[in-house]
C-alpha cells in the first residue's frame, strides 16, 4: 500500500457522484487535502474491530466487505468506484463492523476527520450525497441485500474458441449503448507482457463498461482478465459438451475463496430455440452465482441480459392466496401493457404456480389466460377429498394439472430465472427452490398444511411457503435487481363475531341448508390459510417501504377456493394494477 498520483479524469469520474461537477481548481484542492492509496488484490483497507476514524472514497478497482460471524465469514457485498467506505464508523465513532479487502488492484481517496469536515463546507452537496449512500446501505442491510455495485470490467470466458458469438456480442453492445452505457470490448490483441499494465490502467480511465473477451488460445491474457475483472461470464453454446473445459480448470474459476469474483453462466441458444432441456447438466462441477439463457437475435433476451449485468433488472414477487391468484394474471397483463419487462420471478403458494406459469409460457398472455380458464374449469379442489389422516384433500387433481402444464421441465430450464418458496417442515426453515422439477417445487410451495399433503424433496417434508414467507421479497433481493414489484393478495377481513360460542357442526350444516346464520363464521379453508399466514402478514408490512412498487390488491369477497369467479379476479388484478401504474412513476 502506498501513496501515488493518479489521473485527474479518473478522480473526476469517481468523485462526481459525491461532490457533483467541479472545476480543475476544486479537484486539485481535494487532492491537496487528501491522500491517495493503492491496494493490491488481497490487501485490507481496514479490518473488523479497528477504530473507525477515517473515511475513504473508491477511485478505481473493487473492494469487498466481509463480516466475521459465529458461522464463519459472511460476504456483505462489493464496493466500486465512486462509493464510500467506512462512512458509518466515521459518524458513530465506533469500531468498524466489517473488514474491507481489495478484490483487484484498486485505489482510494483517504480523508481524516478534519479533512472530511472541510470538504463538507467546500461542497455542501457532499453531505447529502453521503447521507443517501448511508440510508441505502441501511436499507440493504434491513432487507438482507448485498451491497454489490454494478461491475465495470466484465471478463467473458468463451469455452468454445471456434464458436462465432458475434451475433450475441454485437447485439449486446448495441443494447448497452442504447441504455446510455459507454462500452469497449478488449481481446487478446490488446495484450502483451510489456504493455499489459498500461492496458489495464486505460481500462480504469474508460468511463463505461469494459468487456474482456478471452479463451483457451491465449492463457496469459485470460489470467490477466480474471485478475482485473469485477464479474466473470462463462459463455457456452447450450448444446455443446457440458464437461469442464481446460480453461475453466486453468483459471481455477470455481474454487471457493473470499476473493472470488462473481460468476454468471451464460448459455447461448438459437433465436427460435424451444424451451431448454436438461440445463442441470451444466451445473455439475461448477459453482456460479447465476445462470442466464440467451437466444441470439431475441431482443427481449438481449435486453434482459444487459439489465442484469448492469444491475438494472426488475424482479416480480407474487404472494399466496388460493384462487385469488387469478388476479396475478391480470397484474401481469397491466405490467406488460405498461412496457415493464420482468427479469426475475419468485412466488409463494399461488404466487409460485402463477410465477412459474408466466415464465414457462415466456410471458405469452394468450397461453396464460388459456391455462387460467382450464384451471377454473377443472375445479382443482372439488371432489378431491380423502381420509383426513394427513390432509383433507389428496392433491391428485392439482398434481395432474401441474404435470399437464410443466411436464418434465425444470426451474433451471425456464427462459427467465424463477424461484418458488416452501417451508421445510423437517427442519422448520424457509426453502428457496431455484432448481428442480418445476411441478414438484410448485406443489411443495402450495402444500397448505391440513389441506394438501406435504411434498417430499430430498428426503425432507415441505409445506406451503406462506407459513414463513407469503411474499418472498427478501429472496428476490439476493438477485442483481434494481426494482422489485411485489403483488399481495389481501386476505379476507372478518368483523367481530356477535356470538357467545361457535355453533355445532350440525347447526352450521342446518344453517347452510337454510342459507342463514353462517356469515360470521369463516370456513375451514379460510381458518387454516389465514392461521398459517398470520406471521407472514407482519413480514409483508415490513417489506412495503423496500420495494419499487407494492400492489396490494383488494380482493375482499372472493373466497380462498372460489374458482367460479376467475374472470372477475383477473379483471380486478388488471384494473387495480393499471390504476396504480398510472398514478405515478415507480422506476
Coordinates of C-alpha atoms in Angstrom, one line a residue:
X1 CA 0.0 0.0 0.0
X2 CA 1.5 3.4 -1.0
X3 CA 0.6 6.9 -1.9
X4 CA 0.6 7.9 -5.6
X5 CA -0.6 10.4 -8.1
X6 CA -3.5 9.4 -10.3
X7 CA -5.1 10.6 -13.5
X8 CA -7.3 13.7 -12.9
X9 CA -10.0 12.4 -15.1
X10 CA -10.2 9.2 -13.1
X11 CA -10.6 11.2 -9.9
X12 CA -13.2 13.4 -11.5
X13 CA -15.3 10.3 -12.6
X14 CA -15.2 8.7 -9.2
X15 CA -15.9 11.9 -7.2
X16 CA -18.6 13.4 -9.4
X17 CA -21.4 11.3 -7.8
X18 CA -20.4 12.6 -4.3
X19 CA -19.2 16.1 -5.0
X20 CA -21.1 17.0 -8.2
X21 CA -19.4 18.8 -11.1
X22 CA -16.2 20.5 -10.1
X23 CA -13.6 22.7 -11.7
X24 CA -10.0 21.7 -12.1
X25 CA -9.1 24.0 -9.2
X26 CA -11.7 22.4 -6.9
X27 CA -10.4 18.9 -7.9
X28 CA -6.9 20.0 -7.1
X29 CA -8.0 21.3 -3.8
X30 CA -9.5 18.0 -2.9
X31 CA -6.3 16.2 -3.9
X32 CA -4.2 18.6 -1.9
X33 CA -6.3 18.0 1.3
X34 CA -6.4 14.2 1.0
X35 CA -4.1 11.3 0.2
X36 CA -4.5 8.6 -2.5
X37 CA -3.7 5.0 -1.5
X38 CA -3.3 2.0 -3.8
X39 CA -4.0 -1.6 -2.9
X40 CA -3.1 -4.9 -4.5
X41 CA -5.6 -7.8 -4.6
X42 CA -5.9 -9.3 -1.1
X43 CA -4.8 -6.2 0.9
X44 CA -7.1 -4.9 3.6
X45 CA -8.2 -1.3 3.8
X46 CA -9.2 -2.0 7.5
X47 CA -10.2 -5.0 9.5
X48 CA -13.3 -5.6 11.6
X49 CA -13.0 -4.1 15.1
X50 CA -10.4 -1.5 14.2
X51 CA -11.1 2.2 15.1
X52 CA -13.3 4.0 12.6
X53 CA -11.9 7.5 12.4
X54 CA -11.1 7.5 8.7
X55 CA -13.3 7.7 5.6
X56 CA -12.4 6.5 2.1
X57 CA -13.8 7.1 -1.4
X58 CA -13.1 4.4 -4.1
X59 CA -11.4 5.9 -7.1
X60 CA -10.8 2.7 -9.1
X61 CA -11.0 -1.0 -8.8
X62 CA -13.3 -3.0 -6.5
X63 CA -13.4 -3.9 -2.8
X64 CA -15.4 -6.5 -0.8
X65 CA -16.9 -6.0 2.7
X66 CA -16.6 -9.1 4.9
X67 CA -18.1 -9.8 8.3
X68 CA -16.7 -12.4 10.7
X69 CA -19.6 -14.2 12.4
X70 CA -20.1 -17.2 14.6
X71 CA -21.0 -19.2 11.4
X72 CA -17.9 -18.0 9.5
X73 CA -17.0 -15.2 7.2
X74 CA -20.1 -13.6 5.5
X75 CA -19.7 -11.6 2.3
X76 CA -21.7 -8.4 2.7
X77 CA -21.1 -7.2 -0.8
X78 CA -18.8 -5.4 -3.2
X79 CA -17.9 -1.7 -3.5
X80 CA -16.7 0.1 -6.6
X81 CA -15.6 3.4 -8.0
X82 CA -17.4 6.5 -6.6
X83 CA -18.7 4.7 -3.5
X84 CA -17.7 5.4 0.1
X85 CA -16.0 3.1 2.6
X86 CA -16.1 3.4 6.4
X87 CA -18.7 6.1 6.5
X88 CA -20.8 4.6 9.3
X89 CA -17.9 4.3 11.7
X90 CA -16.8 7.9 10.9
X91 CA -20.2 9.1 12.0
X92 CA -20.7 6.8 15.0
X93 CA -17.1 6.8 16.2
X94 CA -17.5 3.1 16.7
X95 CA -15.1 0.4 15.6
X96 CA -15.6 -1.0 12.1
X97 CA -18.4 -3.6 12.0
X98 CA -16.8 -5.3 9.0
X99 CA -13.5 -5.7 7.1
X100 CA -12.9 -4.3 3.6
X101 CA -10.4 -6.0 1.2
X102 CA -9.3 -5.2 -2.3
X103 CA -10.5 -7.7 -4.9
X104 CA -8.1 -6.4 -7.5
X105 CA -5.6 -3.5 -8.0
X106 CA -7.6 -0.6 -6.6
X107 CA -7.2 3.0 -5.3
X108 CA -9.0 5.1 -2.7
X109 CA -9.1 8.7 -1.6
X110 CA -8.4 8.8 2.2
X111 CA -10.0 11.5 4.4
X112 CA -9.3 12.1 8.0
X113 CA -11.9 13.6 10.3
X114 CA -10.9 17.3 9.8
X115 CA -10.4 16.8 6.1
X116 CA -14.0 15.4 5.9
X117 CA -15.4 18.4 7.7
X118 CA -13.5 20.9 5.5
X119 CA -14.7 19.2 2.3
X120 CA -18.3 19.3 3.5
X121 CA -18.0 23.0 3.9
X122 CA -16.5 23.4 0.5
X123 CA -19.0 21.0 -1.2
X124 CA -22.4 21.1 0.7
X125 CA -23.8 18.6 -1.7
X126 CA -21.2 16.1 -0.4
X127 CA -23.0 15.6 2.9
X128 CA -26.4 15.0 1.3
X129 CA -24.9 12.5 -1.3
X130 CA -23.2 10.7 1.5
X131 CA -26.4 10.5 3.6
X132 CA -28.2 8.9 0.6
X133 CA -25.5 6.3 0.5
X134 CA -25.8 5.6 4.2
X135 CA -29.6 5.3 4.0
X136 CA -29.4 3.0 1.0
X137 CA -26.9 0.7 2.7
X138 CA -29.0 0.6 5.8
X139 CA -32.0 -0.4 3.7
X140 CA -29.9 -3.1 2.0
X141 CA -28.9 -4.5 5.4
X142 CA -32.6 -4.4 6.6
X143 CA -33.6 -6.5 3.5
X144 CA -30.5 -8.7 3.7
X145 CA -29.4 -7.3 0.3
X146 CA -25.8 -7.5 -0.6
X147 CA -24.3 -4.1 -1.3
X148 CA -22.9 -5.0 -4.7
X149 CA -22.0 -2.2 -7.0
X150 CA -22.5 -2.9 -10.7
X151 CA -19.4 -4.3 -12.4
X152 CA -17.2 -2.2 -14.6
X153 CA -14.8 -4.8 -16.0
X154 CA -16.5 -7.9 -17.2
X155 CA -14.4 -11.0 -18.3
X156 CA -16.2 -13.1 -20.9
X157 CA -14.6 -16.6 -21.0
X158 CA -15.6 -18.2 -24.3
X159 CA -15.5 -22.0 -23.7
X160 CA -15.6 -22.9 -27.4
X161 CA -12.9 -20.9 -29.3
X162 CA -14.3 -21.9 -32.7
X163 CA -17.9 -20.7 -31.9
X164 CA -18.9 -17.4 -33.6
X165 CA -20.6 -15.4 -30.9
X166 CA -20.6 -12.1 -32.9
X167 CA -24.4 -12.3 -33.3
X168 CA -24.7 -12.1 -29.5
X169 CA -21.9 -9.6 -28.7
X170 CA -22.9 -7.1 -31.3
X171 CA -26.5 -7.1 -30.2
X172 CA -25.4 -6.7 -26.5
X173 CA -23.1 -3.8 -27.5
X174 CA -25.9 -2.0 -29.3
X175 CA -28.3 -2.5 -26.5
X176 CA -25.9 -1.2 -23.8
X177 CA -25.2 1.8 -26.0
X178 CA -29.0 2.5 -26.2
X179 CA -29.2 2.3 -22.4
X180 CA -26.6 5.1 -22.2
X181 CA -23.6 3.0 -21.3
X182 CA -20.2 3.6 -22.9
X183 CA -18.7 0.2 -23.8
X184 CA -15.4 -1.0 -25.1
X185 CA -14.5 -4.6 -26.0
X186 CA -11.0 -5.8 -25.4
X187 CA -9.5 -9.1 -26.6
X188 CA -6.1 -10.8 -26.7
X189 CA -4.8 -8.4 -29.4
X190 CA -4.8 -5.7 -26.7
X191 CA -2.3 -7.7 -24.6
X192 CA 1.5 -8.0 -24.4
X193 CA 3.8 -8.7 -21.5
X194 CA 5.3 -5.3 -21.9
X195 CA 2.2 -3.1 -22.1
X196 CA -0.4 -5.0 -20.0
X197 CA -0.2 -2.6 -17.1
X198 CA -0.8 0.3 -19.4
X199 CA -3.7 -1.6 -21.0
X200 CA -5.5 -2.2 -17.7
X201 CA -4.8 1.4 -16.5
X202 CA -6.5 2.6 -19.6
X203 CA -9.5 0.4 -18.8
X204 CA -9.9 2.2 -15.5
X205 CA -9.9 5.5 -17.2
X206 CA -12.6 4.3 -19.6
X207 CA -15.8 5.9 -18.4
X208 CA -18.1 2.9 -19.0
X209 CA -18.1 -0.8 -19.3
X210 CA -15.1 -3.0 -20.4
X211 CA -15.8 -6.4 -21.8
X212 CA -12.6 -8.5 -21.7
X213 CA -13.1 -11.4 -24.1
X214 CA -10.8 -14.4 -23.6
X215 CA -10.4 -18.1 -24.4
X216 CA -8.0 -21.0 -24.1
X217 CA -5.9 -19.9 -27.0
X218 CA -4.4 -17.0 -25.1
X219 CA -3.9 -18.2 -21.5
X220 CA -1.8 -15.2 -20.2
X221 CA -4.4 -12.8 -21.4
X222 CA -7.1 -14.9 -19.8
X223 CA -5.3 -14.9 -16.5
X224 CA -5.0 -11.1 -16.6
X225 CA -8.7 -10.7 -17.5
X226 CA -9.7 -12.7 -14.4
X227 CA -7.3 -10.7 -12.2
X228 CA -8.6 -7.3 -13.4
X229 CA -12.4 -8.1 -13.8
X230 CA -15.3 -7.5 -11.4
X231 CA -17.6 -10.2 -12.9
X232 CA -16.8 -13.4 -14.8
X233 CA -19.2 -14.6 -17.5
X234 CA -18.6 -18.1 -18.6
X235 CA -20.2 -18.4 -22.1
X236 CA -21.0 -21.6 -24.0
X237 CA -23.3 -22.9 -26.7
X238 CA -26.1 -24.7 -24.8
X239 CA -25.8 -27.9 -26.9
X240 CA -22.0 -28.2 -26.5
X241 CA -20.4 -30.6 -24.2
X242 CA -21.1 -29.7 -20.5
X243 CA -17.8 -31.2 -19.3
X244 CA -15.3 -28.9 -17.6
X245 CA -13.1 -27.2 -20.2
X246 CA -9.3 -26.8 -19.8
X247 CA -9.6 -23.1 -19.5
X248 CA -12.0 -23.4 -16.6
X249 CA -9.5 -25.6 -14.7
X250 CA -6.6 -23.4 -15.7
X251 CA -8.3 -20.2 -14.4
X252 CA -9.4 -22.1 -11.2
X253 CA -12.8 -20.5 -11.6
X254 CA -14.8 -22.5 -9.1
X255 CA -12.6 -22.7 -6.1
X256 CA -14.2 -21.1 -3.0
X257 CA -12.4 -18.1 -1.6
X258 CA -13.4 -14.7 -0.2
X259 CA -11.7 -13.0 -3.1
X260 CA -13.6 -15.0 -5.7
X261 CA -15.3 -12.9 -8.4
X262 CA -19.0 -13.4 -9.1
X263 CA -19.6 -15.9 -11.9
X264 CA -22.5 -15.9 -14.3
X265 CA -23.0 -18.9 -16.6
X266 CA -24.3 -17.7 -20.0
X267 CA -25.9 -20.4 -22.1
X268 CA -26.4 -19.4 -25.8
X269 CA -29.3 -20.7 -27.9
X270 CA -30.6 -20.2 -31.4
X271 CA -33.2 -17.4 -31.9
X272 CA -36.2 -19.7 -32.1
X273 CA -35.0 -22.4 -29.7
X274 CA -37.6 -24.4 -27.8
X275 CA -37.6 -24.5 -24.0
X276 CA -34.2 -25.8 -22.9
X277 CA -34.0 -29.4 -21.6
X278 CA -31.5 -30.8 -19.1
X279 CA -29.9 -27.4 -18.2
X280 CA -28.8 -29.1 -14.9
X281 CA -26.0 -31.0 -16.6
X282 CA -24.2 -27.6 -16.8
X283 CA -24.3 -27.3 -13.0
X284 CA -22.1 -30.4 -12.3
X285 CA -18.7 -29.5 -11.0
X286 CA -19.4 -25.7 -11.4
X287 CA -20.1 -23.1 -8.8
X288 CA -21.6 -19.9 -10.1
X289 CA -23.9 -17.2 -8.8
X290 CA -26.4 -17.1 -11.7
X291 CA -27.2 -18.8 -15.0
X292 CA -28.7 -16.9 -17.9
X293 CA -30.3 -18.3 -21.1
X294 CA -29.8 -16.1 -24.1
X295 CA -31.3 -16.6 -27.5
X296 CA -29.4 -15.0 -30.3
X297 CA -31.4 -12.3 -32.2
X298 CA -34.1 -12.5 -29.4
X299 CA -34.5 -8.8 -28.5
X300 CA -36.1 -9.4 -25.1
X301 CA -33.3 -11.8 -24.0
X302 CA -30.7 -9.3 -25.1
X303 CA -32.3 -6.5 -23.1
X304 CA -32.7 -8.8 -20.1
X305 CA -29.0 -9.8 -20.1
X306 CA -28.0 -6.2 -20.3
X307 CA -30.2 -5.2 -17.4
X308 CA -28.8 -8.0 -15.3
X309 CA -25.1 -7.3 -15.8
X310 CA -25.6 -3.6 -15.2
X311 CA -27.8 -4.2 -12.1
X312 CA -30.9 -2.5 -13.7
X313 CA -33.0 -5.7 -13.5
X314 CA -36.6 -5.9 -12.4
X315 CA -37.9 -8.7 -10.1
X316 CA -41.6 -9.7 -9.8
X317 CA -42.7 -11.2 -6.5
X318 CA -46.1 -12.9 -6.2
X319 CA -47.9 -13.7 -3.0
X320 CA -50.1 -16.6 -2.0
X321 CA -53.9 -16.5 -1.8
X322 CA -55.5 -19.6 -3.3
X323 CA -58.0 -19.0 -6.1
X324 CA -57.4 -15.3 -5.7
X325 CA -54.1 -16.0 -7.5
X326 CA -56.0 -15.5 -10.8
X327 CA -55.5 -11.8 -10.1
X328 CA -51.8 -12.2 -10.7
X329 CA -52.5 -12.8 -14.4
X330 CA -54.4 -9.5 -14.6
X331 CA -51.4 -7.7 -12.9
X332 CA -49.0 -9.2 -15.5
X333 CA -51.2 -8.0 -18.3
X334 CA -51.2 -4.5 -16.9
X335 CA -47.4 -4.6 -16.5
X336 CA -46.8 -5.8 -20.0
X337 CA -49.1 -3.2 -21.5
X338 CA -47.1 -0.5 -19.5
X339 CA -43.9 -1.7 -21.1
X340 CA -42.5 -3.3 -17.9
X341 CA -40.1 -6.2 -18.7
X342 CA -39.5 -8.8 -16.0
X343 CA -36.1 -10.3 -15.4
X344 CA -36.6 -12.5 -12.3
X345 CA -39.8 -14.0 -10.9
X346 CA -40.5 -15.5 -7.5
X347 CA -43.5 -16.6 -5.6
X348 CA -45.1 -18.4 -2.7
X349 CA -48.1 -20.8 -3.0
X350 CA -50.5 -19.4 -5.6
X351 CA -47.7 -16.9 -6.4
X352 CA -45.4 -19.9 -7.2
X353 CA -47.8 -21.5 -9.7
X354 CA -48.5 -18.2 -11.5
X355 CA -44.9 -17.1 -11.5
X356 CA -43.7 -20.5 -12.9
X357 CA -46.6 -20.4 -15.5
X358 CA -45.6 -16.8 -16.6
X359 CA -42.0 -17.8 -17.3
X360 CA -42.8 -21.3 -18.6
X361 CA -45.2 -19.6 -21.1
X362 CA -42.5 -16.9 -21.9
X363 CA -45.0 -14.2 -20.8
X364 CA -47.4 -15.1 -23.6
X365 CA -50.7 -13.7 -22.3
X366 CA -52.8 -15.8 -24.6
X367 CA -51.3 -19.0 -23.3
X368 CA -51.5 -17.8 -19.7
X369 CA -55.2 -16.9 -19.9
X370 CA -56.0 -20.2 -21.6
X371 CA -54.3 -22.1 -18.7
X372 CA -56.3 -19.9 -16.2
X373 CA -59.5 -21.0 -17.9
X374 CA -58.5 -24.6 -17.8
X375 CA -57.7 -24.4 -14.1
X376 CA -61.0 -22.8 -13.3
X377 CA -63.0 -25.4 -15.4
X378 CA -61.2 -28.3 -13.7
X379 CA -62.1 -27.0 -10.2
X380 CA -58.9 -28.4 -8.8
X381 CA -60.1 -28.6 -5.2
X382 CA -63.5 -30.1 -5.9
X383 CA -64.2 -33.8 -5.4
X384 CA -60.6 -34.4 -4.1
X385 CA -61.3 -35.2 -0.5
X386 CA -59.5 -38.1 1.1
X387 CA -59.3 -39.8 4.5
X388 CA -58.0 -36.9 6.7
X389 CA -55.0 -38.7 8.2
X390 CA -52.6 -36.1 6.7
X391 CA -54.8 -33.7 4.8
X392 CA -58.4 -33.0 3.8
X393 CA -57.5 -33.3 0.1
X394 CA -55.4 -35.8 -1.8
X395 CA -53.9 -33.2 -4.2
X396 CA -54.2 -35.6 -7.1
X397 CA -56.2 -33.2 -9.3
X398 CA -53.6 -30.4 -8.7
X399 CA -50.7 -32.8 -9.4
X400 CA -52.3 -33.9 -12.7
X401 CA -52.8 -30.2 -13.7
X402 CA -49.2 -29.3 -12.8
X403 CA -47.9 -32.3 -14.8
X404 CA -50.0 -31.1 -17.8
X405 CA -48.6 -27.6 -17.6
X406 CA -44.9 -28.2 -16.9
X407 CA -44.3 -31.8 -17.8
X408 CA -40.6 -32.6 -17.2
X409 CA -39.4 -29.0 -17.3
X410 CA -37.1 -28.0 -14.5
X411 CA -36.9 -24.5 -13.0
X412 CA -33.4 -24.0 -14.4
X413 CA -34.8 -24.7 -17.9
X414 CA -37.1 -21.7 -17.9
X415 CA -36.0 -18.7 -20.0
X416 CA -36.3 -16.3 -17.1
X417 CA -34.8 -17.1 -13.7
X418 CA -37.7 -18.3 -11.5
X419 CA -37.9 -19.4 -7.8
X420 CA -40.6 -20.8 -5.6
X421 CA -40.7 -20.8 -1.8
X422 CA -41.7 -23.6 0.6
X423 CA -41.3 -24.3 4.3
X424 CA -39.1 -27.2 5.1
X425 CA -41.2 -28.9 7.7
X426 CA -38.4 -31.3 8.7
X427 CA -36.1 -28.6 10.0
X428 CA -38.5 -25.6 10.2
X429 CA -36.7 -23.4 7.7
X430 CA -37.6 -21.4 4.6
X431 CA -36.5 -23.1 1.4
X432 CA -35.9 -21.2 -1.8
X433 CA -36.2 -23.5 -4.8
X434 CA -34.3 -22.3 -7.8
X435 CA -33.6 -25.7 -9.4
X436 CA -35.5 -29.0 -9.6
X437 CA -38.6 -30.3 -11.3
X438 CA -41.0 -27.4 -11.7
X439 CA -44.2 -29.2 -10.9
X440 CA -42.7 -30.6 -7.7
X441 CA -41.3 -27.3 -6.5
X442 CA -44.6 -25.6 -7.2
X443 CA -46.6 -28.3 -5.5
X444 CA -44.3 -28.0 -2.4
X445 CA -44.9 -24.2 -2.3
X446 CA -48.7 -24.6 -2.2
X447 CA -49.0 -27.6 0.1
X448 CA -51.2 -25.9 2.6
X449 CA -51.0 -27.7 6.0
X450 CA -54.2 -29.7 6.6
X451 CA -55.5 -29.0 3.1
X452 CA -52.9 -30.7 0.9
X453 CA -50.3 -33.3 1.9
X454 CA -46.7 -32.4 2.3
X455 CA -44.3 -32.9 -0.6
X456 CA -41.1 -34.9 -0.1
X457 CA -38.0 -33.3 -1.7
X458 CA -34.5 -34.8 -1.0
X459 CA -36.0 -36.8 1.9
X460 CA -37.4 -33.7 3.6
X461 CA -41.0 -32.8 4.1
X462 CA -42.1 -29.5 2.5
X463 CA -45.3 -27.5 3.1
X464 CA -46.7 -24.2 2.0
X465 CA -44.2 -21.3 1.9
X466 CA -46.7 -18.9 3.3
X467 CA -46.1 -20.4 6.7
X468 CA -42.9 -18.4 6.9
X469 CA -43.0 -16.0 4.0
X470 CA -46.1 -15.4 1.9
X471 CA -44.4 -12.6 -0.2
X472 CA -40.7 -13.5 -0.7
X473 CA -39.2 -10.0 -1.3
X474 CA -36.1 -10.8 0.7
X475 CA -35.3 -13.7 -1.5
X476 CA -35.7 -11.5 -4.6
X477 CA -33.2 -9.0 -3.3
X478 CA -30.5 -11.7 -3.4
X479 CA -30.6 -11.2 -7.2
X480 CA -28.9 -8.3 -9.1
X481 CA -32.2 -6.3 -9.2
X482 CA -32.7 -2.6 -9.0
X483 CA -36.5 -2.7 -9.0
X484 CA -38.8 -5.1 -7.2
X485 CA -42.6 -5.3 -7.9
X486 CA -44.5 -7.1 -5.1
X487 CA -48.1 -8.3 -5.5
X488 CA -50.0 -9.1 -2.4
X489 CA -53.4 -10.8 -2.4
X490 CA -55.3 -9.3 0.5
X491 CA -56.8 -11.8 2.9
X492 CA -60.5 -11.8 3.8
X493 CA -61.4 -9.5 6.6
X494 CA -63.8 -10.7 9.2
X495 CA -65.7 -8.4 11.5
X496 CA -66.2 -9.2 15.2
X497 CA -68.5 -12.1 15.8
X498 CA -71.7 -11.4 17.6
X499 CA -72.0 -14.9 19.1
X500 CA -71.3 -16.4 22.5
X501 CA -69.9 -19.6 21.1
X502 CA -69.2 -21.3 17.8
X503 CA -72.3 -23.2 16.7
X504 CA -72.0 -27.0 16.5
X505 CA -71.3 -28.7 13.2
X506 CA -74.9 -29.8 12.9
X507 CA -76.1 -26.2 13.5
X508 CA -73.7 -24.9 10.9
X509 CA -74.8 -27.6 8.4
X510 CA -78.5 -26.8 9.0
X511 CA -77.9 -23.1 8.7
X512 CA -76.1 -23.7 5.4
X513 CA -79.2 -25.7 4.1
X514 CA -81.4 -22.8 5.1
X515 CA -78.8 -20.2 3.8
X516 CA -78.8 -18.3 7.0
X517 CA -76.7 -17.6 10.1
X518 CA -73.2 -18.6 8.9
X519 CA -71.9 -15.3 7.6
X520 CA -69.9 -14.5 10.7
X521 CA -68.1 -17.8 10.8
X522 CA -65.2 -18.3 8.3
X523 CA -65.0 -21.7 6.6
X524 CA -62.4 -24.4 7.4
X525 CA -60.1 -23.5 4.4
X526 CA -60.1 -19.8 5.4
X527 CA -59.3 -20.6 9.0
X528 CA -56.4 -22.9 8.0
X529 CA -54.9 -20.5 5.5
X530 CA -55.3 -17.3 7.5
X531 CA -53.9 -19.0 10.5
X532 CA -50.7 -20.2 8.9
X533 CA -50.1 -16.9 7.2
X534 CA -50.5 -14.7 10.3
X535 CA -46.7 -14.5 10.8
X536 CA -46.2 -13.7 7.1
X537 CA -48.6 -10.8 7.2
X538 CA -46.4 -8.9 9.6
X539 CA -43.4 -9.6 7.3
X540 CA -45.4 -8.2 4.4
X541 CA -46.0 -5.0 6.2
X542 CA -42.2 -4.7 6.8
X543 CA -41.3 -5.0 3.2
X544 CA -43.6 -2.3 1.8
X545 CA -41.1 0.6 2.1
X546 CA -38.3 -1.5 0.4
X547 CA -39.9 -2.3 -3.0
X548 CA -40.3 -0.1 -6.0
X549 CA -44.0 -0.9 -6.4
X550 CA -46.2 -2.6 -3.9
X551 CA -49.5 -3.8 -5.3
X552 CA -51.9 -4.7 -2.5
X553 CA -54.9 -6.0 -4.3
X554 CA -58.3 -5.6 -2.7
X555 CA -60.0 -8.9 -3.3
X556 CA -62.3 -9.0 -0.4
X557 CA -65.4 -11.0 -1.0
X558 CA -63.6 -13.7 -3.0
X559 CA -63.2 -16.9 -1.2
X560 CA -59.9 -18.9 -1.0
X561 CA -61.3 -21.7 -3.2
X562 CA -63.6 -19.6 -5.3
X563 CA -62.8 -20.9 -8.8
X564 CA -66.1 -19.7 -10.4
X565 CA -65.1 -16.0 -10.5
X566 CA -61.7 -16.4 -12.2
X567 CA -62.5 -13.9 -14.9
X568 CA -63.6 -11.3 -12.4
X569 CA -60.4 -11.9 -10.4
X570 CA -58.2 -11.4 -13.5
X571 CA -60.1 -8.2 -14.3
X572 CA -59.7 -7.0 -10.7
X573 CA -55.9 -7.6 -10.8
X574 CA -55.7 -5.8 -14.2
X575 CA -57.7 -2.8 -13.3
X576 CA -56.1 -2.2 -9.9
X577 CA -52.5 -2.7 -11.2
X578 CA -53.3 -0.4 -14.2
X579 CA -54.6 2.3 -11.8
X580 CA -51.6 2.2 -9.6
X581 CA -49.2 2.2 -12.5
X582 CA -51.0 5.3 -13.9
X583 CA -50.9 7.0 -10.5
X584 CA -47.2 7.7 -10.8
X585 CA -43.7 6.6 -12.0
X586 CA -42.3 3.8 -9.9
X587 CA -38.9 3.5 -11.5

